[in-house]
XYZ file of C-alpha atoms in Angstrom:
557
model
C 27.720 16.335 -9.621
C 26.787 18.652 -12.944
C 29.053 19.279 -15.356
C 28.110 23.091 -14.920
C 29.844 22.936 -11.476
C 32.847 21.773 -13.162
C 32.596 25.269 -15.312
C 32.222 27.020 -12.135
C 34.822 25.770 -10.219
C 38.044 28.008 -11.170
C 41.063 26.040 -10.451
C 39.870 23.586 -12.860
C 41.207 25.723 -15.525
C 38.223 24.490 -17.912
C 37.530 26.366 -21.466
C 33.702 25.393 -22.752
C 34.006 24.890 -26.677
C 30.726 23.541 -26.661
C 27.467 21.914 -25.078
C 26.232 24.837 -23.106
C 22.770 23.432 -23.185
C 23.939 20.252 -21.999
C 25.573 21.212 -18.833
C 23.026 20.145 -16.382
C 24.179 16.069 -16.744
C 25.221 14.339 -14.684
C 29.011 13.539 -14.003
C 29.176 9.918 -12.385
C 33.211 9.511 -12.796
C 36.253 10.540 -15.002
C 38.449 9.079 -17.249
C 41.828 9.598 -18.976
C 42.630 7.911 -22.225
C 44.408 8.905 -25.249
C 43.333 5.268 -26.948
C 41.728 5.963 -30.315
C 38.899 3.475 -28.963
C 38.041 3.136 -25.103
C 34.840 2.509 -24.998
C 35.581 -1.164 -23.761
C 36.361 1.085 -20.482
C 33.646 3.633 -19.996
C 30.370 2.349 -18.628
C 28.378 5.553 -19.043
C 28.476 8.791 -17.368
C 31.905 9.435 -17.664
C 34.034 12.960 -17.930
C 36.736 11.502 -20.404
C 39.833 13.815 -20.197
C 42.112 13.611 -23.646
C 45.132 14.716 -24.695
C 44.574 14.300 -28.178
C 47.366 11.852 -28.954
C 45.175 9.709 -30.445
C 44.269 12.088 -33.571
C 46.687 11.653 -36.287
C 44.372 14.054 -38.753
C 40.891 15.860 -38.636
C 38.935 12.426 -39.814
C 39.762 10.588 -36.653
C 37.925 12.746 -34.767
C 34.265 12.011 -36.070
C 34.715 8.231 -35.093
C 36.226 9.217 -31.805
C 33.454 11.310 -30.936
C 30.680 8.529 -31.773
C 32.320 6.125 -29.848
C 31.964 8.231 -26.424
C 28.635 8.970 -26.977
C 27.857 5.090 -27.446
C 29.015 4.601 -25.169
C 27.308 7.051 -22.762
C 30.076 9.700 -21.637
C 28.550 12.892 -20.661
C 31.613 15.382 -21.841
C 34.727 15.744 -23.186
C 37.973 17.915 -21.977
C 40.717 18.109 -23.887
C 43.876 19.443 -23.084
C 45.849 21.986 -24.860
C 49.316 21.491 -23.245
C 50.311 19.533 -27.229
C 48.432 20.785 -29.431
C 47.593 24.353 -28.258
C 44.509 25.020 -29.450
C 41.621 22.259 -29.477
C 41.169 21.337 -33.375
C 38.208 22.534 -34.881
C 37.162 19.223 -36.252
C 37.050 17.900 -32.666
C 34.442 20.708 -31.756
C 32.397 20.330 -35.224
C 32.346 16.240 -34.126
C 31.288 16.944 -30.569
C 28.987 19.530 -31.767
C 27.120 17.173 -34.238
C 26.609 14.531 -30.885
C 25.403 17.316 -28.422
C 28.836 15.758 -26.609
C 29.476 19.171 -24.284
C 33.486 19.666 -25.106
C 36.232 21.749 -22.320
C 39.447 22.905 -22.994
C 41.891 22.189 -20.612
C 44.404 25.331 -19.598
C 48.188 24.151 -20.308
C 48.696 24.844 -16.829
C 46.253 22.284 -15.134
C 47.139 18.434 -14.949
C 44.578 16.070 -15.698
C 45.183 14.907 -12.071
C 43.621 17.718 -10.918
C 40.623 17.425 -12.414
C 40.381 13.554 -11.328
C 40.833 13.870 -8.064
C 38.480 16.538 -7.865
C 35.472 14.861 -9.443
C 36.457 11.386 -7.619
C 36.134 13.670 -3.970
C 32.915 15.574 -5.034
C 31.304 11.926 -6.889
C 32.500 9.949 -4.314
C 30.933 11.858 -1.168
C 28.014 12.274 -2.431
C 27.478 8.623 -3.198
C 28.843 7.589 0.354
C 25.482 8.931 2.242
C 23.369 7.072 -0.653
C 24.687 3.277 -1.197
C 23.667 1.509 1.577
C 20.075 2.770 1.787
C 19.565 2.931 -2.303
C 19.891 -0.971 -2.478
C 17.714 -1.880 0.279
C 14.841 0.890 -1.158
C 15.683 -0.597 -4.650
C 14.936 -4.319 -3.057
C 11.984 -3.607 -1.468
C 9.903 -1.472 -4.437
C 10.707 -4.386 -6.996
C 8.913 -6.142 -4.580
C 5.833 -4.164 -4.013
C 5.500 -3.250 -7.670
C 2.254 -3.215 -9.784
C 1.619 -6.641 -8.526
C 1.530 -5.441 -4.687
C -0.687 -1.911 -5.456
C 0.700 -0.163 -8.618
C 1.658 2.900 -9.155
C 0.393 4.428 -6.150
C 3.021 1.685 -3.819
C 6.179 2.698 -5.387
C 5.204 6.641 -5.196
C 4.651 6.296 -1.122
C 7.427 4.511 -0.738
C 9.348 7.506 -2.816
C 7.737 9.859 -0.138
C 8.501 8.052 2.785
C 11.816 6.493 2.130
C 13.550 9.175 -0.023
C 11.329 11.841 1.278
C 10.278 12.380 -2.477
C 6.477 13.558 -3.729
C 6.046 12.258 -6.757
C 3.053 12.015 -9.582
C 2.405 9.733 -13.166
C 1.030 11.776 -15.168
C -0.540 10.951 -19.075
C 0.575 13.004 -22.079
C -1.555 15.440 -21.695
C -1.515 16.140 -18.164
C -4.348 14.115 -16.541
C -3.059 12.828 -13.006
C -3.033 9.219 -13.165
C -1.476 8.280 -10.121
C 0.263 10.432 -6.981
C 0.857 9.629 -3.137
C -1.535 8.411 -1.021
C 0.271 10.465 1.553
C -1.402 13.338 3.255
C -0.445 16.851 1.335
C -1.020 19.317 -0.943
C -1.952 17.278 -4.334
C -0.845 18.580 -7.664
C -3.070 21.373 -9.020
C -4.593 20.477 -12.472
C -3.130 23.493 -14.285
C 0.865 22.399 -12.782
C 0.148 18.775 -14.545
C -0.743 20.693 -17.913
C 2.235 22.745 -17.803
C 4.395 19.978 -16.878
C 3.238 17.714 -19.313
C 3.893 20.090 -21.831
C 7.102 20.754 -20.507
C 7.730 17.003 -20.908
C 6.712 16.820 -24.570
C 8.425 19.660 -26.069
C 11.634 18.095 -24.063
C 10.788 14.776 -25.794
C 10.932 16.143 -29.479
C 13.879 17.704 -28.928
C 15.126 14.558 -28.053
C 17.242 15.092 -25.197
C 17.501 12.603 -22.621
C 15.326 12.710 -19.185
C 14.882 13.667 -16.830
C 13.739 17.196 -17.904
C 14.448 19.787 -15.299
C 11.276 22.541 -14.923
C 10.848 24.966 -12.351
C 7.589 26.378 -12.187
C 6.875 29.181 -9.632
C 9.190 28.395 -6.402
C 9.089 24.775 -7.132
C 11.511 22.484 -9.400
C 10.511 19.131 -11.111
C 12.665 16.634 -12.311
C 10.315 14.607 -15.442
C 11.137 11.263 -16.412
C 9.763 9.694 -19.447
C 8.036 6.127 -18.330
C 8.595 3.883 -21.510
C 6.524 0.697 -22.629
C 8.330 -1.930 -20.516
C 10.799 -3.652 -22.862
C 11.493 -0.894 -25.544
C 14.668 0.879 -24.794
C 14.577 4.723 -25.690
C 16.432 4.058 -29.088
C 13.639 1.205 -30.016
C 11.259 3.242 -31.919
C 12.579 4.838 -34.941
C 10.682 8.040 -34.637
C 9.937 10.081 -31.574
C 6.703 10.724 -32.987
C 5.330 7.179 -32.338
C 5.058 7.367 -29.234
C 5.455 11.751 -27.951
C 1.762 11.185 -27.538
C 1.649 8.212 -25.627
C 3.892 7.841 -23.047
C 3.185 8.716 -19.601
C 5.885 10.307 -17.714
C 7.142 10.543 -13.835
C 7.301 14.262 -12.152
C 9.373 14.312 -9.065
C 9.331 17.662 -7.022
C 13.304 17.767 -6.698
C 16.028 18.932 -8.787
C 17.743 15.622 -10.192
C 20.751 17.769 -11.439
C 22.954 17.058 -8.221
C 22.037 13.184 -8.178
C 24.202 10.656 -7.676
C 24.098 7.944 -10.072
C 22.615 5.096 -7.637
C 19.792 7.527 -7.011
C 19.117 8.563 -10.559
C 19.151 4.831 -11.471
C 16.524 3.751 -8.591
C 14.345 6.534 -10.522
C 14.964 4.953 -13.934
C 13.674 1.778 -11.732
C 10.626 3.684 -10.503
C 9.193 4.363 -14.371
C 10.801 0.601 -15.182
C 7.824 -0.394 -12.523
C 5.153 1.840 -13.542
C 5.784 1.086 -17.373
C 4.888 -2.687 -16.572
C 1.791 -1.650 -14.856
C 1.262 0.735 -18.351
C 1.505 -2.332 -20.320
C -0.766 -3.981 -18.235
C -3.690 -1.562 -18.363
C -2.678 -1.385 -22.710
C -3.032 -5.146 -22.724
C -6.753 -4.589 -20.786
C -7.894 -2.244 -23.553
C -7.636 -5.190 -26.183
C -11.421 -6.093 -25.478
C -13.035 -3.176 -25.659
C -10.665 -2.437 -28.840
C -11.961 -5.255 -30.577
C -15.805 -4.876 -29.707
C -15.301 -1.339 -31.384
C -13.351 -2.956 -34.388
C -16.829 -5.359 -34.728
C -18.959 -2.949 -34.636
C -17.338 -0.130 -36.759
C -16.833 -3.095 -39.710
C -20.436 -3.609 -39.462
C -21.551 0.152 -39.508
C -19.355 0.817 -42.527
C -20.737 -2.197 -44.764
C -23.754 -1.229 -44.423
C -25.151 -4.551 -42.000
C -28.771 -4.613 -40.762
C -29.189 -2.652 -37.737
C -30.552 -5.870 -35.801
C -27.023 -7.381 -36.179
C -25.215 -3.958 -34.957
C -27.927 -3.947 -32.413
C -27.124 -7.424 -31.093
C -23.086 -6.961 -31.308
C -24.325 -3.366 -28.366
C -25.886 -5.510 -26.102
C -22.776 -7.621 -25.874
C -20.437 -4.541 -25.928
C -22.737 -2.512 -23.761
C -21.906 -4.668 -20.364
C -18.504 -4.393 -21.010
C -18.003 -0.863 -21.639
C -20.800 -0.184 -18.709
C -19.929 -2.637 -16.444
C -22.937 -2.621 -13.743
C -25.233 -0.035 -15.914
C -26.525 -2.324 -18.006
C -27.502 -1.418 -21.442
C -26.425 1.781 -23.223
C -29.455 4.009 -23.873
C -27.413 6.562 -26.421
C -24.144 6.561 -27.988
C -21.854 8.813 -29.587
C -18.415 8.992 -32.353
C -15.526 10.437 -31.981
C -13.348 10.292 -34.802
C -9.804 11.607 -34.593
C -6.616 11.978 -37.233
C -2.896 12.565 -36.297
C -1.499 14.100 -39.495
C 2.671 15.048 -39.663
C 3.661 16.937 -42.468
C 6.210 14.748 -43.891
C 3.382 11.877 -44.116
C 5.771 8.858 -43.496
C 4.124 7.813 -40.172
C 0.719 6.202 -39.954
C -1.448 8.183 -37.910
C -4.327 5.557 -36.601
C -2.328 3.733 -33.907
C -1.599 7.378 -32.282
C -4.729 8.491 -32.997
C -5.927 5.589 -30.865
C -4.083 5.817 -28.339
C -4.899 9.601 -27.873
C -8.661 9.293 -27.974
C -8.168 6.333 -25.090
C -6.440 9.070 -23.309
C -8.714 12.468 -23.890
C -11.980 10.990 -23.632
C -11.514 10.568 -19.929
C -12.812 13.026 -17.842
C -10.466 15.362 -17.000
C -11.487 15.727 -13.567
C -11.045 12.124 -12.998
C -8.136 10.704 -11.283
C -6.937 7.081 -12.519
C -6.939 5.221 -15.470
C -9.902 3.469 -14.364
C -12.521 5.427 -16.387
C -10.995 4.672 -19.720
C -12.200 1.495 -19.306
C -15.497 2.822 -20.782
C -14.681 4.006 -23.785
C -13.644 1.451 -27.384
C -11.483 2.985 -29.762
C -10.763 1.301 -33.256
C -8.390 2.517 -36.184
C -8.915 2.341 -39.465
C -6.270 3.776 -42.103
C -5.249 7.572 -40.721
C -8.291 7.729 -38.557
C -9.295 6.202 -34.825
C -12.956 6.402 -34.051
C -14.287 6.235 -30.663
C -17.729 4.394 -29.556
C -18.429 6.027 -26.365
C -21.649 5.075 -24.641
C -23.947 7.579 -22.798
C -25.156 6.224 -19.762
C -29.134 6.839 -18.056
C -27.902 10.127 -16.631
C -26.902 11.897 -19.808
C -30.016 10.039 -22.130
C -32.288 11.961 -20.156
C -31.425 15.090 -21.880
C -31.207 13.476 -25.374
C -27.119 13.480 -24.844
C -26.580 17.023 -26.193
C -25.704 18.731 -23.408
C -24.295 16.093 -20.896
C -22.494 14.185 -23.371
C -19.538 14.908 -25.157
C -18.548 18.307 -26.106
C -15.914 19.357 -28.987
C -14.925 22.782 -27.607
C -14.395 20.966 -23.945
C -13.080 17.975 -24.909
C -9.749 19.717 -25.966
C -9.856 22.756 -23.298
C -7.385 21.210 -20.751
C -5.389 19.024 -23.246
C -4.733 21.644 -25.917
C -1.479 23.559 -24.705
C 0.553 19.828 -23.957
C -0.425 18.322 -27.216
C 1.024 21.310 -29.144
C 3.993 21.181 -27.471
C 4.186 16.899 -28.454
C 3.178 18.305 -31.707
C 5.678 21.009 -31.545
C 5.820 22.367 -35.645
C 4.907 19.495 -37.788
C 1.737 17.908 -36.454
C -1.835 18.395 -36.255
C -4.613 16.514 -34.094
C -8.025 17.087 -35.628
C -11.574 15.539 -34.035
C -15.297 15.647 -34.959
C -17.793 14.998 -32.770
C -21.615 13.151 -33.762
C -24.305 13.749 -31.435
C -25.561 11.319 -29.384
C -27.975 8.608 -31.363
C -30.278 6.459 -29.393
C -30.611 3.172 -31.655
C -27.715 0.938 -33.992
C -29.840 2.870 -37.020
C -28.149 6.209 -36.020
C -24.767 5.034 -35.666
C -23.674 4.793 -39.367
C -25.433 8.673 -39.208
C -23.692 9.423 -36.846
C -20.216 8.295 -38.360
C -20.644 10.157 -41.153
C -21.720 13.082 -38.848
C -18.449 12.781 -36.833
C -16.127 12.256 -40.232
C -17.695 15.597 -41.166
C -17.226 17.408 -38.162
C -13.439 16.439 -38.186
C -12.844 17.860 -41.906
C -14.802 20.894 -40.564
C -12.530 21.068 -37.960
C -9.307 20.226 -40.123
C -10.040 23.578 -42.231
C -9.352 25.631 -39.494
C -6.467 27.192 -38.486
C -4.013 25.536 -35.133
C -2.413 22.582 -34.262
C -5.046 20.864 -32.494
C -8.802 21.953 -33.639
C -12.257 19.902 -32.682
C -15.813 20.564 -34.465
C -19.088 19.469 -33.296
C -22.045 18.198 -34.352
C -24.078 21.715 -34.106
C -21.924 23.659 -36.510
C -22.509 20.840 -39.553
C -26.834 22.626 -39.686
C -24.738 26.042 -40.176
C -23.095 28.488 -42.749
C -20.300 27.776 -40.603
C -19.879 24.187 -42.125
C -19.468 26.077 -45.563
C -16.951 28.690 -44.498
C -13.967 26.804 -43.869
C -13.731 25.083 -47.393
C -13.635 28.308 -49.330
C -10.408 28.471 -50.648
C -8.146 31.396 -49.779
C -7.537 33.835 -52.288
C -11.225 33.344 -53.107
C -12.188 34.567 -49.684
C -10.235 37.560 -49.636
C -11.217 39.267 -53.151
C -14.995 38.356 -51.497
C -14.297 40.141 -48.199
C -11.874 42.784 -49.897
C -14.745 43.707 -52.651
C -17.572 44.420 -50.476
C -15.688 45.527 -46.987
C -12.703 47.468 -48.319
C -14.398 50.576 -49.234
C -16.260 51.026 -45.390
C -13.185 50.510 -43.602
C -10.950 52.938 -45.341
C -14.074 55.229 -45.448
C -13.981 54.237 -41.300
C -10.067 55.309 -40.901
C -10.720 58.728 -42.829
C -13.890 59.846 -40.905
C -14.115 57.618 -38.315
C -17.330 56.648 -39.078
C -18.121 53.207 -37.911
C -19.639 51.778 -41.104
C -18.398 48.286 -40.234
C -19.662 48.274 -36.573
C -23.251 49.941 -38.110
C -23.940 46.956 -40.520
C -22.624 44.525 -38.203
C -25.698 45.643 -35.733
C -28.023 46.435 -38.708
C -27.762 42.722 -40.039
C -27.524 41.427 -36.659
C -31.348 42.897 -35.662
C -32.809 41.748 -38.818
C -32.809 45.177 -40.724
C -34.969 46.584 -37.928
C -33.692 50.432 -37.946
C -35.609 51.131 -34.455
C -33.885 47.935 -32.671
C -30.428 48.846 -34.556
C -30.567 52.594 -33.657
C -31.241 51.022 -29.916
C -28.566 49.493 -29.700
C -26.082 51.819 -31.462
C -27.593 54.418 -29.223
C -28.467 56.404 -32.434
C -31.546 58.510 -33.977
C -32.900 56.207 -36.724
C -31.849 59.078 -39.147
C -28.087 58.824 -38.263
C -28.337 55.168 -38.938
C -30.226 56.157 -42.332
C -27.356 58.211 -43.397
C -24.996 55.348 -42.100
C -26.422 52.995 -43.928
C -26.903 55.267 -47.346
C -23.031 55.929 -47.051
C -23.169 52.019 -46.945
C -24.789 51.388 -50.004
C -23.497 54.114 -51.663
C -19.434 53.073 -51.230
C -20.482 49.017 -52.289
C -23.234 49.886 -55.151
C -25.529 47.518 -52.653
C -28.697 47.488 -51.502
C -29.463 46.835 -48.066
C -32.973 45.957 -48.397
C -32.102 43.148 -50.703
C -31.690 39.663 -49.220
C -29.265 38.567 -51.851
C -27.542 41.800 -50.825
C -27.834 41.086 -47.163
C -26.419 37.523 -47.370
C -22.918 38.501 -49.301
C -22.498 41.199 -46.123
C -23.268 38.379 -43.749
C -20.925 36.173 -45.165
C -18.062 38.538 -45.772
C -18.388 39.620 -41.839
C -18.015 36.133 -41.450
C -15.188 35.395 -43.458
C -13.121 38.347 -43.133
């Protein structure tokens, strides 16, 4: 049962104080204790009811409070028939642990409240026992080993009449039921995901509840198999990273056995998570190899010779890579103390798989190394995409981040960025170290814009556009503010359309019969437009020097 139908229930005589955002866990028993330490009592998911005589003065509360949440209680109720009112000290404590914290009316006995969460806890666990241990028995025995992911999520469907999906970090389906049904629409994952990650760097504790049109999800984080959630010592390490569980069912009226056979479920698919990590150690190397010998500068024979033996690896039954092209990628936080290549790594493993593919299969084509902040991706083109010189069917910056971009802000949430540049595609080892430097460039392009997660391409480094972005600020706007000032408070007193004029006049070239065209003007309207032009910035439009600083301040402004 939920604490919040604890709240609701009237003859429980219950006061919040605090933890209203909390009240969706999980009550799996109750309590009483007025011992200054019990936690050599309380195995986790306990309502511990309190009368208080156990706080001699406002510091014992603090240690008091720490101790419960060690050891895993899920609220505290304290009654007010000594002390009246419930200190203050206790709330601040319980306050500074998310602990949710009742008041308990004079008038109600602790009794009351025990036997009424023992009843509610107690039938709801009666229809569950038997069947959870046999279910838990059988998928620790048809784990990863016996199918993988998509074994334990049928047997979710067909013995607890459960759908169920993995899904990465940013929303790609990696595994759902075999089981005929509607599958989980690609635009559901991406909201869930994100849904998942903001959750995450809050840091409350899974699952997440999220109910998205008429349906609810329950989202459980799926940790690296032997790291408890308390193992890495910032959030951040891993938001990312992790893959998580969404169950169509709201886990708020669980009983415990069935919330711990799901905690078994992502115990199972983290193992097979590890496994597929571990597989990526090849191809992680072979792009370590060759990314050492781009950047010192070896002979392009020897980076040629280190593709061949990468190429059948990365394109297993393709045979030799005819193009290739880099990715480079940066995970920056604004405090600086984390280092961003590992994430970065794992992140390009994850985005450079097709989105519409299903399965982490297709990863298995793509090396990623790190090297200080930065990861850089080797991804090989194969026949299909050389035919067109890779610049079209290969990679894309704009689409690469398209589906990904609303989950990784949410992982990102305030104090990250995720920045990528993308090379076009070279066709020998002699264009890789090129196309490095290509890629490095794209990213910076890409890191001068504004957002939390930006991507630049190869086509916009032959472009004006490659200049724009590293103009500093303040230099920008007296630019813009100089030249286009003057014609748009000219255009808000006579409505006159000066700015929309030389936007079309510079866009046709100068050419006053195309521009009057398309403005659907007489040429000598657009004259006199253009006049009033000159004559407000002390420019001349048949200049090119002239022409340029408009074109630029459009561009800027």
């Amino acid at each position: 049962m939920r604490l919040r139908a604890l709240l609701d229930t009237d003859a429980l005589g219950l006061r919040l104080l605090g933890g209203e955002d909390e009240l969706d866990r999980t009550v799996r028993g109750v309590m009483t204790t007025d011992l200054r330490d019990p936690s050599r009592y309380l195995s986790g998911g306990e309502l511990v009811l309190t009368g208080l005589a156990w706080r001699r003065d406002a510091a014992d509360s603090e240690p008091f409070v720490r101790l419960l949440v060690q050891a895993g209680v899920v609220a505290l109720a304290a009654g007010e028939a000594e002390l009246g009112d419930v200190p203050e000290d206790l709330v601040v404590a319980c306050a500074r642990h998310r602990l949710p914290l009742f008041a308990v009316h004079e008038s109600v006995a602790f009794a009351t409240i025990t036997e009424h969460v023992v009843r509610q806890v107690s039938g709801e666990r009666a229809g569950d026992l038997a069947a959870v241990v046999d279910r838990h028995r059988r998928m620790m025995t048809s784990g990863p080993a016996g199918g993988g992911p998509d074994v334990v999520l049928d047997l979710l469907g067909s013995d607890l009449d459960l759908r169920a999906w993995v899904l990465s970090p940013t929303g790609r389906l990696i595994a759902g039921p075999k089981v005929a049904g509607p599958g989980l629409p690609a635009d559901t994952c991406a909201k869930l995901a994100a849904e998942h990650l903001a959750a995450a760097r809050t840091g409350r504790r899974g699952p997440h509840r999220v109910t998205l049109g008429a349906s609810t999800y329950s989202l459980f984080p799926v940790r690296s198999s032997g790291r408890s959630p308390q193992a890495s010592r910032d959030v951040r390490e891993t938001v990312l990273s992790d893959w998580l569980l969404a169950v169509e069912a709201d886990a708020g009226d669980w009983p415990a056995e069935r919330l711990d056979l799901l905690q078994g479920v992502t115990q199972l698919i983290a193992v097979e998570r590890d496994r597929r990590d571990a597989a990526r150690t090849v191809r992680r190397r072979l792009a370590q190899e060759v990314l050492e010998l781009v950047q010192t500068g070896a002979a392009p024979a020897e980076i040629a010779a280190r593709l061949r033996v990468a190429a059948p690896v990365l394109l297993p039954g393709l045979g030799a890579a005819p193009h290739w092209q880099v990715v480079v990628a940066r995970v920056e936080w604004q405090d600086g103390e984390l280092d961003g290549g590992p994430m970065a790594q794992a992140l390009l493993e994850e985005i450079l798989v097709d989105p519409s593919a299903t399965g982490p299969e297709p990863s298995d084509r793509i090396a990623v190394a790190h090297t200080g902040d930065e990861a850089i991706a080797l991804v090989p083109l194969p026949a299909v995409s050389a035919e067109h010189d890779g610049s079209e069917s290969g990679i894309l910056a704009d689409a690469l981040l398209e589906s990904v971009r609303d989950p990784l802000s949410a992982g990102l949430d305030d104090d990250g960025r995720v920045t990528l540049g993308v090379s076009a595609s070279v066709h020998s080892a002699e264009g890789l170290r090129g196309a490095l430097e290509e890629a490095r460039h794209a990213r910076r392009v890409a890191a001068a814009r504004v957002g939390r997660v930006c991507a630049a391409g190869h086509q916009e480094l032959a472009s004006h556009v490659l200049l724009l972005p590293f103009v500093p600020d303040d230099v920008r706007r007296a630019f813009t503010a100089r030249l286009l000032d003057p014609l748009r408070d000219y255009d808000r007193r006579h409505r006159a359309e000066l700015i929309p004029t030389l936007e079309a006049f510079l866009d046709c070239d100068g050419s006053w019969t195309r521009c009057a065209t398309r403005l659907h003007l007489h040429v000598n309207t657009l004259r006199y437009r253009v006049g009033r032009i000159e004559q407000l910035t002390s420019r001349d439009l048949s200049r090119l020097e002239d022409k340029l600083d408009f074109f630029l301040a459009l561009r800027m402004s």
